[in-house]
Structure formats: C-alpha cells, structure tokens
Short mmCIF file of C-alpha atoms in Angstrom, two decimals:
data_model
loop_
_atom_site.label_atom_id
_atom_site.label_comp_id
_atom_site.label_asym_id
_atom_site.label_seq_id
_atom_site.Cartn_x
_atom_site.Cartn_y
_atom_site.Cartn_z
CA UNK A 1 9.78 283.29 234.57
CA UNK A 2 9.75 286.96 234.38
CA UNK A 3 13.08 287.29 233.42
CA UNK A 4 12.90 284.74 230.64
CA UNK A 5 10.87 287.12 229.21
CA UNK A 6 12.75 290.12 229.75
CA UNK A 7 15.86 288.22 227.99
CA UNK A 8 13.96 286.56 225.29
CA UNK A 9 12.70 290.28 224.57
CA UNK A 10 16.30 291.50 224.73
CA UNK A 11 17.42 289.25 222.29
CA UNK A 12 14.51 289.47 219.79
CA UNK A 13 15.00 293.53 220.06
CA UNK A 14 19.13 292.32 219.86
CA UNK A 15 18.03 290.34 216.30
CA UNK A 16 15.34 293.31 215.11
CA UNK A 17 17.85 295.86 215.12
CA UNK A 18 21.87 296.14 215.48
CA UNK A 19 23.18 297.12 218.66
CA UNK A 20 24.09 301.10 218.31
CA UNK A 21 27.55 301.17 218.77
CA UNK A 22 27.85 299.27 215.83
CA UNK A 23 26.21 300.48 213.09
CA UNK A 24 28.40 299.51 209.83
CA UNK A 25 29.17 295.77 211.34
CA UNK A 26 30.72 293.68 208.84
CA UNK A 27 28.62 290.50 207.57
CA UNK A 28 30.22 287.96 209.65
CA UNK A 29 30.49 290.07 212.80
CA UNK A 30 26.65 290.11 212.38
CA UNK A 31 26.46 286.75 211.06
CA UNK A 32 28.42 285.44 214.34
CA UNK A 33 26.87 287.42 216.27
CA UNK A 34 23.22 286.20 215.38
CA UNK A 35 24.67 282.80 215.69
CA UNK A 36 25.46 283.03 219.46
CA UNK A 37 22.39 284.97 220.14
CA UNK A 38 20.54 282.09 218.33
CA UNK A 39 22.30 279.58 220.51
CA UNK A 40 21.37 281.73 223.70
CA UNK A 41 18.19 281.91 222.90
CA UNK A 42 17.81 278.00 222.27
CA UNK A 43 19.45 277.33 225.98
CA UNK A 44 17.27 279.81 226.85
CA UNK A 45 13.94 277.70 225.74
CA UNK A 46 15.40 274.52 226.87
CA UNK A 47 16.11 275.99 230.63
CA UNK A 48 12.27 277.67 230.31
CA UNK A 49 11.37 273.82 229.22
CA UNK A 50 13.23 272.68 232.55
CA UNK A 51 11.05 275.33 234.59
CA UNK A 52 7.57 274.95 233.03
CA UNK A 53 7.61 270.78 232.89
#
C-alpha cells in the first residue's frame, strides 16, 4: 500500500511540474503525456480499489 503512495506521489509531482529534461515540451508532448499519466493513475486507483475492498 506503501508504494501506491509513493507512485501516486510520483505522478502528482510528474503533473505539478515537467520532468527536467524537458523543459520547452511542445503542447501535445505534454498534452499526451498527461494523458497516459492520467490513465496510470486511474489503473492505479482501480488496483488500490482491488487491495482495500
């Protein structure tokens, strides 16, 4: 359960602020980008779902 939370804090730090080796990403790199980390993070609640019910 730990690590849920270490990767659900990766990813919110991931959304917060660009990674820094890319710091002039074009729109739809970031756009994309925040897409998949928006689909990981949904996986991520349903698998937490899984663990906690």
């Amino acid at each position: 359960y730990k690590r849920f939370e270490a990767l659900e804090n990766q990813f919110k730090a991931g959304l917060s602020a660009p990674p820094p080796e890319q710091p002039k990403a074009t729109e739809t790199d970031s756009q994309s980008t925040r897409t998949t980390v928006l689909n990981e993070l949904k996986e991520l609640f349903q698998k937490r779902k899984k663990v906690n019910y």
